[in-house]
Amino acid sequence: MTVVEVDELAMSYRAPVRNGGLRAALGSLVRREYKTVQALDQVSFTIGKGEVVGFIGPNGAGKTTTMKILSGILHPTAGRVAVLGDTPWQRRAPFLKRIAFVRGSQPVGGSQELTVMDSLEYQRLLYDVARPDFRRTLDELQQLLDLQLDRQLRALSLGERMRVGLAMALIYRPEVLFLDEPSIGLDVTAAAQIRRFIADHVRTTGATVLLTSHYVADVTSLCERLILIDQGKLAYDGPFAELSARLSPYAADLLESLREEDR
Amino acid sequence: MRTLSLLTFRIRQQVLEWSGAWWFLLTLVVQAVIAPLIGLFIWSAVYPDDPSITRYYVAIILVTLMTESFEQHTFSNRVYDGTLSHELLRPQPVVLGVIGENLAIRGWLTLLGAPIVLVTAIALHTTFAWQSVLLAIPGIALAAVLIFLFTFLLSLTAFWTDRVHPVVGFGSQLAFLFGGTAAPIGLLPDGWARIAEALPFYGMHGLPAEIASGKQYDGSLGYQLGWVAVLTIAAAAVWRAGIRRYTAVGS
Amino acid sequence: MKLLQLFGAGFSMSVRRSVAFRTNLLFDVVLAFTGLGTTIAAVAIVFTRTDTVGGWSKAEFLVLIGTYELITGLRSAFIDPNLSWFPDNGIRNGKLDAYLLQPAPSLFLASLSLSAPLALIQCVLGAGVLSWGIGTAPDKPDLYGVLSWLLLVIAGLVVTWALSVLLACLAFWAPKLQLDVFYHSAWQLGRYPTDVFARPIRFALTYVFPLALIAAVPSSALLNGPNAGQLAAGLLAAAVAAGLAALAWRAGLRRYTGATS
C-alpha cells in the first residue's frame, strides 16, 4: 500500500532582491526587484506503508521544503502529492490527525512556561484522543523516552526537548511521521537514544517515516532506503548499499562529506 | 576632546543604524505625539477661545519629540541579554554609548515629527514669537538632559529586577500628570500646582513649552539645573551599585 | 464546542503558570492601579475647571473610562498574547507552522489560543470605575440601557479582535512593518469621547479605525438609553470587521503557504 505519493513536484518562489542602504530601502518600497528561486524541480517518489526512508542532501537542497509540502504547510507550484490518499495542503482535520511533523530545530512550540504534562493534555484535547488511549500511550512513551512530566518546557535541555517533542507528536499515534533533523545539536548519547527510540517505535507501530538528517549514522541505522536530492532535483532513490557505487563522482563526494561531518 | 569625538562617532553610527527602521521611528513619533495631542483637544474643548492653549500644546508636542528617551529598551535590554559585558570591556564610559544612541533617536524623531508639528500649527492657526522660541532653547536643552537622566536612572533598576518596563512606565505616568502634558501646570488645583512646580517633571516638558509659547520667563534656569545635579548624583550612585551587583553575579 | 474546550484549557494552564510568578503579579497590579489612577486624575483636573467637555459630564467620562478599561483588559488578556508583534512572535519563530499542522481552525489557534490572565486585573478595576461612574450619574441606567451596553461591548470586542487580526495579517505582505506601537498609541484615543476631537480625527475614529465603538458608543447607550440606529451600526460593524478579518487571514495564509504567486 502506498502512503506517500509524489509526482513531478515543483516549487519555486519569488524572493525580493534588495541592496543595502537607506536609498535602496526607500526605493524598494516603490518598486521591488525579484528573482525566482527553484526550490524543487520534477521530484517524484512513492513511499509504502511501514517504510522508513532517509531523505538526504546538502543544505538548501529542498529537504525541508519537501517536508513542509508533504505535511501541508506549503503549497507547491506544480505537481501532485497524496499522503494517506489526501492532498496535504487542504489541511483537513482528519488528515492532520494522522500525520506528525517534528523539527529538531523547534521540537516544542507553545508557551515555554507550561509543564510537559500540561502540553500533552492540550494535545489530547486538540487531537481528540480518547482518555484510555491517552493513558496507555503516555505510559509507553514515558518509559521509552524517560519523560519528566512535571518539568517546565523552558527548563529542558536540548535532548529533553527533542524527546518531549517526539512525545507530543506520538501521543496521538500518527501513521506518518516526518522528522526533520531529529538529532540536530544533540551529543552522541542523546542522538543515539533518539535513534533507538525511533527504531523501536517503527517496529512496534508500523508507522511510515520520512527522515532528514545531516548525520549519516541516523540514516544508515534507521533507513534501508535513501532518497538524495541536490539543488531541488532527485539524484538517487534506492538502497543505501548501492548508493556510492551508482553515484556520479560529485554525489559520492557529497556523501563522503556527510560522513566526515558525522565524525 | 576625545570624549566628544567618541560621542560624535557613536551618534553617527546610531543615526545610520536606525535609518533602516524609519517606519518604526515613525510609529514612535505617533506614540510621542498622542498624549499631548489628546491634551490639546481636551483643553481646547474647555477653553475654545484661548489661543494660548493651542500654542502651549504645540510647543509641548515639539518638546516631547525632542526629548523622548528609551533607555528602558536600549540600555536595559543590554543588561538582560548580557551584551553590556562587551561594553564594560571597552576603554570608554558605557554611558557614552547610551547617550549616543539616545541623541540619534531624538534626532530622527525630531526630523520625522517636524512635519506633524508644522501641520498641527498651521491647521490650528498658531503662531510663535521667534524671540520666545530662542529664549526657550536653553530650557529645552536642560529638559532633554533631565528626561534622559530620569529615564536612565529608572532603567538602571534592570540590574535588580526584570520588570523595568513597569518601573519606567510608572515614571512616565508621573511625568504626564505633573509635567504639564495632562494639563498646563497653571490649571492644576492650587496646592497641586505648588507641588508640581517643585518636582522635576515640570522642567521636563511644561517649563520650556511655556517659555516657547511666550509666557512668563524670569530668565533663571536654576530650578532645572538643581534637578540635573540631583539626578546626576543619583544616577551615578545607582550605576555604581548596579555595576557592582552585575559583575558580582557575573552574567 | 471543541474550540471552547481548547480555549478553557489554554486559560487554566496560563492561570497556573502566572501564579508561579508572584513578584510579577505585584508589579502588574500596582501598574494597573497607577495607570488607571493617572487617567482618572487627568480627567479630574479637567473637571475642576468645567462641568462638561464636548457635552460629556464627569460621570459619563467615568463610565467611558471604565468601559474602555474593561475592553482593553480583555484585549490584553486574550488577544495580545497571540497577535502582538506577530511578524516576530507569530511567524519567524515557527508558531504559525505549528498551528497549520494542528487539526483546529488556524485563525482560532493563532488569535485566541494563548492568554495572559494577569491582565484581567484591569477588567476588575475597569468595572469598579464603571460602577463609580454610574453611582455619580444623576439618572440611573434602565434595563434596556444595560442590555444595549452589553451588546455593544460584545460588538466592540469583536471589532477589537478583528482589528488585531487585520494588523497581524499585514505581516504576510509586509513582514518588516511592525505597527504595534502605532496601534497601541492610537488605541489611547478610545479612552476619550470622540466628540472632543477635531473633525478629521473624529471621522477616522468612527469609520476607518472604529475606536469610537470600543467605549464611547456603548457608554452613551448605557447612560442615554438604547438607540436603535447605533445598536444596528455596532452589530453591523462587528459583522463586517469579523468577515474582513477572516478573509484577510485566508488570503494571507494562501500567500504564506505559496498557494498564490
XYZ file of N, CA and C in Angstrom, chain B residues 23-24 27-28 30-32 34 37-38 41-43 45-47 161-163 165-167 169-170 173-174 176-177 182-183 186-190, chain C residues 24 27-28 31 34-35 37-38 41-42 45-46 48-50 52-54 61 85 176-179 181-182 185-186 188-189 192 196-198 201:
210
model
N 10.337 53.527 9.329
C 8.894 53.375 9.560
C 8.617 53.091 11.020
N 9.552 52.384 11.666
C 9.381 52.115 13.092
C 9.529 53.419 13.880
N 6.370 55.222 13.889
C 5.394 54.795 14.905
C 5.775 55.342 16.281
N 7.076 55.505 16.530
C 7.495 56.112 17.798
C 7.086 57.579 17.859
N 4.403 58.820 16.473
C 2.975 58.810 16.798
C 2.784 58.583 18.293
N 3.564 57.628 18.834
C 3.456 57.338 20.255
C 3.774 58.577 21.106
N 4.798 59.325 20.683
C 5.191 60.500 21.461
C 4.143 61.596 21.380
N 0.846 61.391 20.776
C -0.557 61.127 21.056
C -1.042 61.760 22.370
N -1.369 65.498 22.151
C -2.434 65.811 21.201
C -3.804 65.691 21.881
N -3.966 64.639 22.694
C -5.223 64.480 23.432
C -5.421 65.665 24.382
N -6.673 68.647 22.522
C -8.092 68.618 22.171
C -8.983 68.842 23.392
N -8.640 68.158 24.497
C -9.463 68.281 25.704
C -9.493 69.733 26.185
N -8.300 70.349 26.317
C -8.262 71.703 26.880
C -8.784 72.738 25.898
N -11.321 72.104 24.099
C -12.770 71.993 24.264
C -13.224 72.769 25.500
N -12.336 72.814 26.519
C -12.702 73.556 27.739
C -12.585 75.062 27.510
N -11.499 75.504 26.878
C -11.293 76.934 26.595
C -11.222 77.150 25.084
N 15.809 44.030 38.877
C 14.526 43.394 38.565
C 14.385 43.208 37.058
N 13.600 42.235 36.639
C 13.359 42.076 35.200
C 12.092 42.817 34.786
N 11.530 43.624 35.681
C 10.302 44.348 35.352
C 10.596 45.830 35.168
N 10.098 47.700 32.630
C 9.079 48.449 31.891
C 7.986 49.024 32.791
N 7.450 48.237 33.734
C 6.503 48.856 34.666
C 7.139 50.006 35.454
N 8.410 49.851 35.847
C 9.062 50.902 36.624
C 9.137 52.198 35.816
N 7.393 52.846 33.167
C 6.012 53.237 32.872
C 5.436 54.085 33.987
N 5.735 53.702 35.227
C 5.258 54.476 36.365
C 5.867 55.876 36.349
N 4.101 58.005 33.898
C 2.789 58.436 34.381
C 2.929 59.698 35.239
N 3.945 59.703 36.118
C 4.175 60.888 36.957
C 4.500 62.096 36.090
N 3.683 62.613 33.059
C 2.486 63.025 32.319
C 1.602 63.908 33.186
N 1.405 63.490 34.436
C 0.490 64.226 35.317
C 1.069 65.551 35.792
N -0.745 66.434 30.888
C -2.157 66.194 31.220
C -2.905 67.521 31.284
N -2.269 68.516 31.866
C -2.848 69.856 31.944
C -1.703 70.836 32.146
N -0.439 75.585 35.417
C -1.239 76.659 35.975
C -2.704 76.283 36.164
N -3.159 75.250 35.483
C -4.561 74.855 35.587
C -4.778 73.760 36.634
N -3.693 73.273 37.247
C -3.851 72.279 38.316
C -4.506 72.954 39.519
N -5.218 72.186 40.348
C -5.763 72.766 41.581
C -4.628 73.354 42.408
N -4.931 74.375 43.199
C -3.902 75.239 43.786
C -2.743 74.508 44.468
N 5.935 39.395 39.762
C 5.362 39.975 38.555
C 3.918 40.358 38.784
N 3.833 43.668 40.574
C 4.145 44.768 39.659
C 2.941 45.087 38.775
N 2.331 44.041 38.227
C 1.228 44.256 37.304
C 0.044 44.908 38.004
N 0.924 48.584 38.667
C 0.918 49.411 37.462
C -0.498 49.599 36.926
N -1.933 52.386 39.161
C -1.431 53.737 38.923
C -1.818 54.209 37.529
N -1.850 53.286 36.549
C -2.221 53.683 35.190
C -3.630 54.240 35.158
N -5.279 55.267 37.771
C -5.289 56.455 38.624
C -4.858 57.686 37.846
N -3.815 57.537 37.011
C -3.330 58.660 36.209
C -4.423 59.152 35.265
N -7.069 60.908 37.273
C -6.580 62.184 37.781
C -6.586 63.231 36.669
N -6.128 62.825 35.448
C -6.091 63.784 34.339
C -7.486 64.307 34.027
N -8.715 66.686 36.857
C -8.169 68.049 36.740
C -9.041 68.871 35.786
N -9.398 68.248 34.649
C -10.211 68.967 33.672
C -11.534 69.415 34.304
N -12.140 70.167 37.317
C -12.093 71.247 38.310
C -12.330 72.584 37.621
N -12.221 72.620 36.285
C -12.328 73.878 35.543
C -13.639 74.011 34.790
N -14.370 72.914 34.641
C -15.563 72.956 33.795
C -16.512 71.843 34.237
N -18.710 70.247 31.744
C -18.814 69.284 30.653
C -17.681 69.516 29.659
N -17.225 68.428 29.041
C -16.239 68.519 27.960
C -16.844 67.838 26.740
N -16.989 68.577 25.656
C -17.575 68.014 24.442
C -18.965 67.448 24.708
N -17.821 60.538 31.715
C -16.412 60.247 31.472
C -15.983 59.000 32.232
N 3.140 41.830 18.044
C 4.431 41.640 17.363
C 4.394 40.362 16.531
N 8.240 43.289 7.460
C 9.111 44.187 8.220
C 8.334 45.315 8.897
N 7.087 45.473 8.494
C 6.285 46.574 9.014
C 5.641 46.138 10.319
N 6.165 46.616 11.436
C 5.544 46.253 12.708
C 4.847 47.477 13.264
N 3.531 47.445 13.245
C 2.774 48.641 13.603
C 2.222 48.579 15.029
N 3.372 49.532 17.915
C 3.485 50.761 18.691
C 2.425 51.761 18.224
N 2.247 51.833 16.925
C 1.238 52.732 16.368
C -0.168 52.352 16.845
N -0.722 53.187 20.443
C -0.860 54.637 20.650
C -2.238 55.095 20.216
N -2.648 54.677 19.018
C -3.952 55.089 18.503
C -5.062 54.595 19.427
N -5.136 54.611 22.521
C -5.349 55.572 23.617
C -6.492 56.542 23.319
N -6.698 56.797 22.020
C -7.748 57.761 21.655
C -9.130 57.239 22.048
N -11.293 58.525 25.211
C -11.974 59.814 25.297
C -13.170 59.824 24.358
N -14.738 65.205 21.408
C -13.777 66.269 21.712
C -12.754 66.454 20.605
N -12.654 65.487 19.681
C -11.590 65.586 18.678
C -12.007 66.442 17.480
N -11.003 66.890 16.732
C -11.263 67.652 15.516
C -11.937 66.743 14.481
N -10.174 63.660 12.679
C -9.858 62.564 13.591
C -11.137 61.835 13.991
